[in-house]
């Protein structure tokens, strides 16, 4: 019997690892393909010779991107939105999640139901646009930061983590004369590094990849983040931008390599930051699945 179980377990492991490996390849191979095109010559890319390895290795695509002032401006705006937006998200989410995680606060269930309601019924685009316009945030980066200050899902995750903090620890702080803000800053947040790391990744990736709100609320191209700039490059193949050096006719006939290089610049920062927070992220995403 044990031999049969052992064989079935081995077959399951082979099937499981094979399936996971195939799924991993479907995610990794497109990135490898993009990376190979970004380091290939324009003629090789135009002729479709590049698959998973650079052909006629060349840095001209990155040279073009790094000399494009509009891409640097869009990258700076994206970094600003990601850093400032994530800070606003963390402050706003923690400020709401902490009081709603304590059973002694009256009226918390009504507010909680209101937050959950927004997960089921989201505001339509036109009313949202009118509200942002009345607040004077059209053509302002604040239109990308303030309306999405709190994610209902992330709020519930953070609230669930705060509920697991021992009540005795908070009561001891109150006895020592610490007010609620002091408890949040000195006890709750230092204790909650896993969920803060998780929320940082969730919010940071959202801001870095978002482009729809910029399309809706920004009319000035100089305020476009990197994702919108990349979208314009892919849709229109328009490379008539601020480049100081002269680009050869052969190079200008193929814009795909430049697009691939821009995509890699948009991907790499997230790939570099994630490993730094992975340890806390794995613990954070398990919040609520196991009760101690």
PDB file of N, CA, C and O in Angstrom, residues 153-196:
ATOM      1  N   UNK A 153      -9.773  46.135  -1.119  1.00  0.00           N
ATOM      2  CA  UNK A 153      -9.173  44.817  -0.888  1.00  0.00           C
ATOM      3  C   UNK A 153      -7.951  44.929   0.015  1.00  0.00           C
ATOM      4  O   UNK A 153      -7.795  44.171   0.979  1.00  0.00           O
ATOM      5  N   UNK A 154      -7.054  45.859  -0.285  1.00  0.00           N
ATOM      6  CA  UNK A 154      -5.858  46.034   0.536  1.00  0.00           C
ATOM      7  C   UNK A 154      -6.209  46.467   1.948  1.00  0.00           C
ATOM      8  O   UNK A 154      -5.539  46.089   2.919  1.00  0.00           O
ATOM      9  N   UNK A 155      -7.263  47.286   2.072  1.00  0.00           N
ATOM     10  CA  UNK A 155      -7.722  47.684   3.399  1.00  0.00           C
ATOM     11  C   UNK A 155      -8.158  46.472   4.216  1.00  0.00           C
ATOM     12  O   UNK A 155      -7.821  46.361   5.409  1.00  0.00           O
ATOM     13  N   UNK A 156      -8.892  45.556   3.618  1.00  0.00           N
ATOM     14  CA  UNK A 156      -9.364  44.368   4.333  1.00  0.00           C
ATOM     15  C   UNK A 156      -8.183  43.493   4.746  1.00  0.00           C
ATOM     16  O   UNK A 156      -8.151  42.947   5.858  1.00  0.00           O
ATOM     17  N   UNK A 157      -7.188  43.365   3.879  1.00  0.00           N
ATOM     18  CA  UNK A 157      -5.996  42.580   4.213  1.00  0.00           C
ATOM     19  C   UNK A 157      -5.257  43.197   5.400  1.00  0.00           C
ATOM     20  O   UNK A 157      -4.883  42.501   6.356  1.00  0.00           O
ATOM     21  N   UNK A 158      -5.063  44.509   5.372  1.00  0.00           N
ATOM     22  CA  UNK A 158      -4.362  45.175   6.468  1.00  0.00           C
ATOM     23  C   UNK A 158      -5.172  45.112   7.762  1.00  0.00           C
ATOM     24  O   UNK A 158      -4.611  44.899   8.848  1.00  0.00           O
ATOM     25  N   UNK A 159      -6.476  45.287   7.665  1.00  0.00           N
ATOM     26  CA  UNK A 159      -7.333  45.197   8.849  1.00  0.00           C
ATOM     27  C   UNK A 159      -7.259  43.803   9.464  1.00  0.00           C
ATOM     28  O   UNK A 159      -7.215  43.661  10.699  1.00  0.00           O
ATOM     29  N   UNK A 160      -7.243  42.767   8.628  1.00  0.00           N
ATOM     30  CA  UNK A 160      -7.150  41.398   9.140  1.00  0.00           C
ATOM     31  C   UNK A 160      -5.843  41.182   9.889  1.00  0.00           C
ATOM     32  O   UNK A 160      -5.813  40.499  10.918  1.00  0.00           O
ATOM     33  N   UNK A 161      -4.770  41.779   9.404  1.00  0.00           N
ATOM     34  CA  UNK A 161      -3.489  41.646  10.095  1.00  0.00           C
ATOM     35  C   UNK A 161      -3.523  42.393  11.421  1.00  0.00           C
ATOM     36  O   UNK A 161      -3.045  41.877  12.444  1.00  0.00           O
ATOM     37  N   UNK A 162      -4.070  43.599  11.433  1.00  0.00           N
ATOM     38  CA  UNK A 162      -4.143  44.373  12.671  1.00  0.00           C
ATOM     39  C   UNK A 162      -4.965  43.645  13.733  1.00  0.00           C
ATOM     40  O   UNK A 162      -4.699  43.773  14.934  1.00  0.00           O
ATOM     41  N   UNK A 163      -5.970  42.891  13.313  1.00  0.00           N
ATOM     42  CA  UNK A 163      -6.807  42.167  14.266  1.00  0.00           C
ATOM     43  C   UNK A 163      -6.041  41.055  14.975  1.00  0.00           C
ATOM     44  O   UNK A 163      -6.445  40.611  16.051  1.00  0.00           O
ATOM     45  N   UNK A 164      -4.939  40.580  14.359  1.00  0.00           N
ATOM     46  CA  UNK A 164      -4.153  39.511  14.960  1.00  0.00           C
ATOM     47  C   UNK A 164      -3.143  40.031  15.989  1.00  0.00           C
ATOM     48  O   UNK A 164      -2.508  39.238  16.672  1.00  0.00           O
ATOM     49  N   UNK A 165      -2.993  41.336  16.080  1.00  0.00           N
ATOM     50  CA  UNK A 165      -2.091  41.898  17.087  1.00  0.00           C
ATOM     51  C   UNK A 165      -2.699  41.688  18.466  1.00  0.00           C
ATOM     52  O   UNK A 165      -3.875  41.997  18.686  1.00  0.00           O
ATOM     53  N   UNK A 166      -1.926  41.153  19.423  1.00  0.00           N
ATOM     54  CA  UNK A 166      -2.475  40.876  20.755  1.00  0.00           C
ATOM     55  C   UNK A 166      -3.082  42.121  21.409  1.00  0.00           C
ATOM     56  O   UNK A 166      -2.439  43.185  21.448  1.00  0.00           O
ATOM     57  N   UNK A 167      -4.302  41.981  21.891  1.00  0.00           N
ATOM     58  CA  UNK A 167      -4.972  43.101  22.555  1.00  0.00           C
ATOM     59  C   UNK A 167      -4.227  43.530  23.810  1.00  0.00           C
ATOM     60  O   UNK A 167      -4.217  44.716  24.171  1.00  0.00           O
ATOM     61  N   UNK A 168      -3.593  42.555  24.491  1.00  0.00           N
ATOM     62  CA  UNK A 168      -2.854  42.877  25.711  1.00  0.00           C
ATOM     63  C   UNK A 168      -1.719  43.854  25.438  1.00  0.00           C
ATOM     64  O   UNK A 168      -1.400  44.703  26.281  1.00  0.00           O
ATOM     65  N   UNK A 169      -1.116  43.752  24.263  1.00  0.00           N
ATOM     66  CA  UNK A 169      -0.026  44.655  23.915  1.00  0.00           C
ATOM     67  C   UNK A 169      -0.527  46.092  23.771  1.00  0.00           C
ATOM     68  O   UNK A 169       0.115  47.041  24.244  1.00  0.00           O
ATOM     69  N   UNK A 170      -1.688  46.248  23.163  1.00  0.00           N
ATOM     70  CA  UNK A 170      -2.265  47.583  22.993  1.00  0.00           C
ATOM     71  C   UNK A 170      -2.752  48.130  24.335  1.00  0.00           C
ATOM     72  O   UNK A 170      -2.573  49.317  24.641  1.00  0.00           O
ATOM     73  N   UNK A 171      -3.363  47.279  25.142  1.00  0.00           N
ATOM     74  CA  UNK A 171      -3.826  47.715  26.467  1.00  0.00           C
ATOM     75  C   UNK A 171      -2.663  48.156  27.345  1.00  0.00           C
ATOM     76  O   UNK A 171      -2.781  49.137  28.105  1.00  0.00           O
ATOM     77  N   UNK A 172      -1.539  47.458  27.257  1.00  0.00           N
ATOM     78  CA  UNK A 172      -0.359  47.841  28.043  1.00  0.00           C
ATOM     79  C   UNK A 172       0.144  49.217  27.631  1.00  0.00           C
ATOM     80  O   UNK A 172       0.544  50.027  28.476  1.00  0.00           O
ATOM     81  N   UNK A 173       0.091  49.508  26.334  1.00  0.00           N
ATOM     82  CA  UNK A 173       0.520  50.821  25.863  1.00  0.00           C
ATOM     83  C   UNK A 173      -0.423  51.910  26.367  1.00  0.00           C
ATOM     84  O   UNK A 173       0.023  53.015  26.722  1.00  0.00           O
ATOM     85  N   UNK A 174      -1.710  51.618  26.416  1.00  0.00           N
ATOM     86  CA  UNK A 174      -2.666  52.604  26.934  1.00  0.00           C
ATOM     87  C   UNK A 174      -2.438  52.861  28.426  1.00  0.00           C
ATOM     88  O   UNK A 174      -2.546  53.994  28.900  1.00  0.00           O
ATOM     89  N   UNK A 175      -2.121  51.825  29.144  1.00  0.00           N
ATOM     90  CA  UNK A 175      -1.859  51.988  30.573  1.00  0.00           C
ATOM     91  C   UNK A 175      -0.631  52.865  30.790  1.00  0.00           C
ATOM     92  O   UNK A 175      -0.570  53.672  31.733  1.00  0.00           O
ATOM     93  N   UNK A 176       0.342  52.753  29.903  1.00  0.00           N
ATOM     94  CA  UNK A 176       1.563  53.565  30.004  1.00  0.00           C
ATOM     95  C   UNK A 176       1.340  55.001  29.542  1.00  0.00           C
ATOM     96  O   UNK A 176       2.277  55.805  29.558  1.00  0.00           O
ATOM     97  N   UNK A 177       0.109  55.328  29.108  1.00  0.00           N
ATOM     98  CA  UNK A 177      -0.214  56.696  28.736  1.00  0.00           C
ATOM     99  C   UNK A 177      -0.069  57.002  27.258  1.00  0.00           C
ATOM    100  O   UNK A 177      -0.086  58.183  26.871  1.00  0.00           O
ATOM    101  N   UNK A 178       0.065  55.999  26.426  1.00  0.00           N
ATOM    102  CA  UNK A 178       0.227  56.223  24.986  1.00  0.00           C
ATOM    103  C   UNK A 178      -1.144  56.451  24.341  1.00  0.00           C
ATOM    104  O   UNK A 178      -2.091  55.712  24.615  1.00  0.00           O
ATOM    105  N   UNK A 179      -1.266  57.479  23.512  1.00  0.00           N
ATOM    106  CA  UNK A 179      -2.537  57.722  22.830  1.00  0.00           C
ATOM    107  C   UNK A 179      -2.657  56.811  21.602  1.00  0.00           C
ATOM    108  O   UNK A 179      -1.745  56.054  21.277  1.00  0.00           O
ATOM    109  N   UNK A 180      -3.793  56.917  20.917  1.00  0.00           N
ATOM    110  CA  UNK A 180      -4.055  55.999  19.807  1.00  0.00           C
ATOM    111  C   UNK A 180      -3.070  56.196  18.652  1.00  0.00           C
ATOM    112  O   UNK A 180      -2.636  55.228  18.028  1.00  0.00           O
ATOM    113  N   UNK A 181      -2.715  57.452  18.374  1.00  0.00           N
ATOM    114  CA  UNK A 181      -1.753  57.692  17.311  1.00  0.00           C
ATOM    115  C   UNK A 181      -0.391  57.122  17.680  1.00  0.00           C
ATOM    116  O   UNK A 181       0.301  56.536  16.830  1.00  0.00           O
ATOM    117  N   UNK A 182      -0.013  57.274  18.925  1.00  0.00           N
ATOM    118  CA  UNK A 182       1.254  56.705  19.379  1.00  0.00           C
ATOM    119  C   UNK A 182       1.254  55.187  19.314  1.00  0.00           C
ATOM    120  O   UNK A 182       2.265  54.570  18.963  1.00  0.00           O
ATOM    121  N   UNK A 183       0.120  54.568  19.648  1.00  0.00           N
ATOM    122  CA  UNK A 183       0.019  53.112  19.555  1.00  0.00           C
ATOM    123  C   UNK A 183       0.199  52.656  18.113  1.00  0.00           C
ATOM    124  O   UNK A 183       0.898  51.681  17.824  1.00  0.00           O
ATOM    125  N   UNK A 184      -0.440  53.389  17.183  1.00  0.00           N
ATOM    126  CA  UNK A 184      -0.334  53.031  15.767  1.00  0.00           C
ATOM    127  C   UNK A 184       1.098  53.160  15.271  1.00  0.00           C
ATOM    128  O   UNK A 184       1.606  52.269  14.572  1.00  0.00           O
ATOM    129  N   UNK A 185       1.778  54.267  15.640  1.00  0.00           N
ATOM    130  CA  UNK A 185       3.112  54.530  15.111  1.00  0.00           C
ATOM    131  C   UNK A 185       4.204  53.725  15.813  1.00  0.00           C
ATOM    132  O   UNK A 185       5.168  53.297  15.175  1.00  0.00           O
ATOM    133  N   UNK A 186       4.059  53.506  17.115  1.00  0.00           N
ATOM    134  CA  UNK A 186       5.133  52.890  17.883  1.00  0.00           C
ATOM    135  C   UNK A 186       4.972  51.387  18.070  1.00  0.00           C
ATOM    136  O   UNK A 186       5.962  50.691  18.325  1.00  0.00           O
ATOM    137  N   UNK A 187       3.754  50.890  17.978  1.00  0.00           N
ATOM    138  CA  UNK A 187       3.520  49.475  18.267  1.00  0.00           C
ATOM    139  C   UNK A 187       2.949  48.736  17.057  1.00  0.00           C
ATOM    140  O   UNK A 187       3.501  47.731  16.612  1.00  0.00           O
ATOM    141  N   UNK A 188       1.845  49.241  16.524  1.00  0.00           N
ATOM    142  CA  UNK A 188       1.135  48.508  15.478  1.00  0.00           C
ATOM    143  C   UNK A 188       1.956  48.428  14.195  1.00  0.00           C
ATOM    144  O   UNK A 188       2.146  47.351  13.628  1.00  0.00           O
ATOM    145  N   UNK A 189       2.443  49.569  13.705  1.00  0.00           N
ATOM    146  CA  UNK A 189       3.167  49.571  12.436  1.00  0.00           C
ATOM    147  C   UNK A 189       4.499  48.810  12.511  1.00  0.00           C
ATOM    148  O   UNK A 189       4.823  48.051  11.588  1.00  0.00           O
ATOM    149  N   UNK A 190       5.335  48.997  13.562  1.00  0.00           N
ATOM    150  CA  UNK A 190       6.556  48.174  13.640  1.00  0.00           C
ATOM    151  C   UNK A 190       6.268  46.679  13.709  1.00  0.00           C
ATOM    152  O   UNK A 190       7.058  45.871  13.211  1.00  0.00           O
ATOM    153  N   UNK A 191       5.140  46.303  14.308  1.00  0.00           N
ATOM    154  CA  UNK A 191       4.746  44.903  14.392  1.00  0.00           C
ATOM    155  C   UNK A 191       4.227  44.381  13.050  1.00  0.00           C
ATOM    156  O   UNK A 191       4.173  43.167  12.830  1.00  0.00           O
ATOM    157  N   UNK A 192       3.873  45.288  12.158  1.00  0.00           N
ATOM    158  CA  UNK A 192       3.158  44.908  10.928  1.00  0.00           C
ATOM    159  C   UNK A 192       4.030  45.024   9.681  1.00  0.00           C
ATOM    160  O   UNK A 192       3.524  45.335   8.592  1.00  0.00           O
ATOM    161  N   UNK A 193       5.326  44.788   9.801  1.00  0.00           N
ATOM    162  CA  UNK A 193       6.211  44.893   8.640  1.00  0.00           C
ATOM    163  C   UNK A 193       5.808  43.968   7.485  1.00  0.00           C
ATOM    164  O   UNK A 193       5.887  44.369   6.323  1.00  0.00           O
ATOM    165  N   UNK A 194       5.363  42.724   7.748  1.00  0.00           N
ATOM    166  CA  UNK A 194       4.964  41.866   6.612  1.00  0.00           C
ATOM    167  C   UNK A 194       3.821  42.451   5.794  1.00  0.00           C
ATOM    168  O   UNK A 194       3.873  42.460   4.562  1.00  0.00           O
ATOM    169  N   UNK A 195       2.783  42.945   6.458  1.00  0.00           N
ATOM    170  CA  UNK A 195       1.642  43.471   5.702  1.00  0.00           C
ATOM    171  C   UNK A 195       1.994  44.797   5.034  1.00  0.00           C
ATOM    172  O   UNK A 195       1.500  45.103   3.939  1.00  0.00           O
ATOM    173  N   UNK A 196       2.864  45.589   5.660  1.00  0.00           N
ATOM    174  CA  UNK A 196       3.291  46.845   5.033  1.00  0.00           C
ATOM    175  C   UNK A 196       4.099  46.556   3.774  1.00  0.00           C
ATOM    176  O   UNK A 196       3.929  47.217   2.740  1.00  0.00           O
TER     177      UNK A 196
END
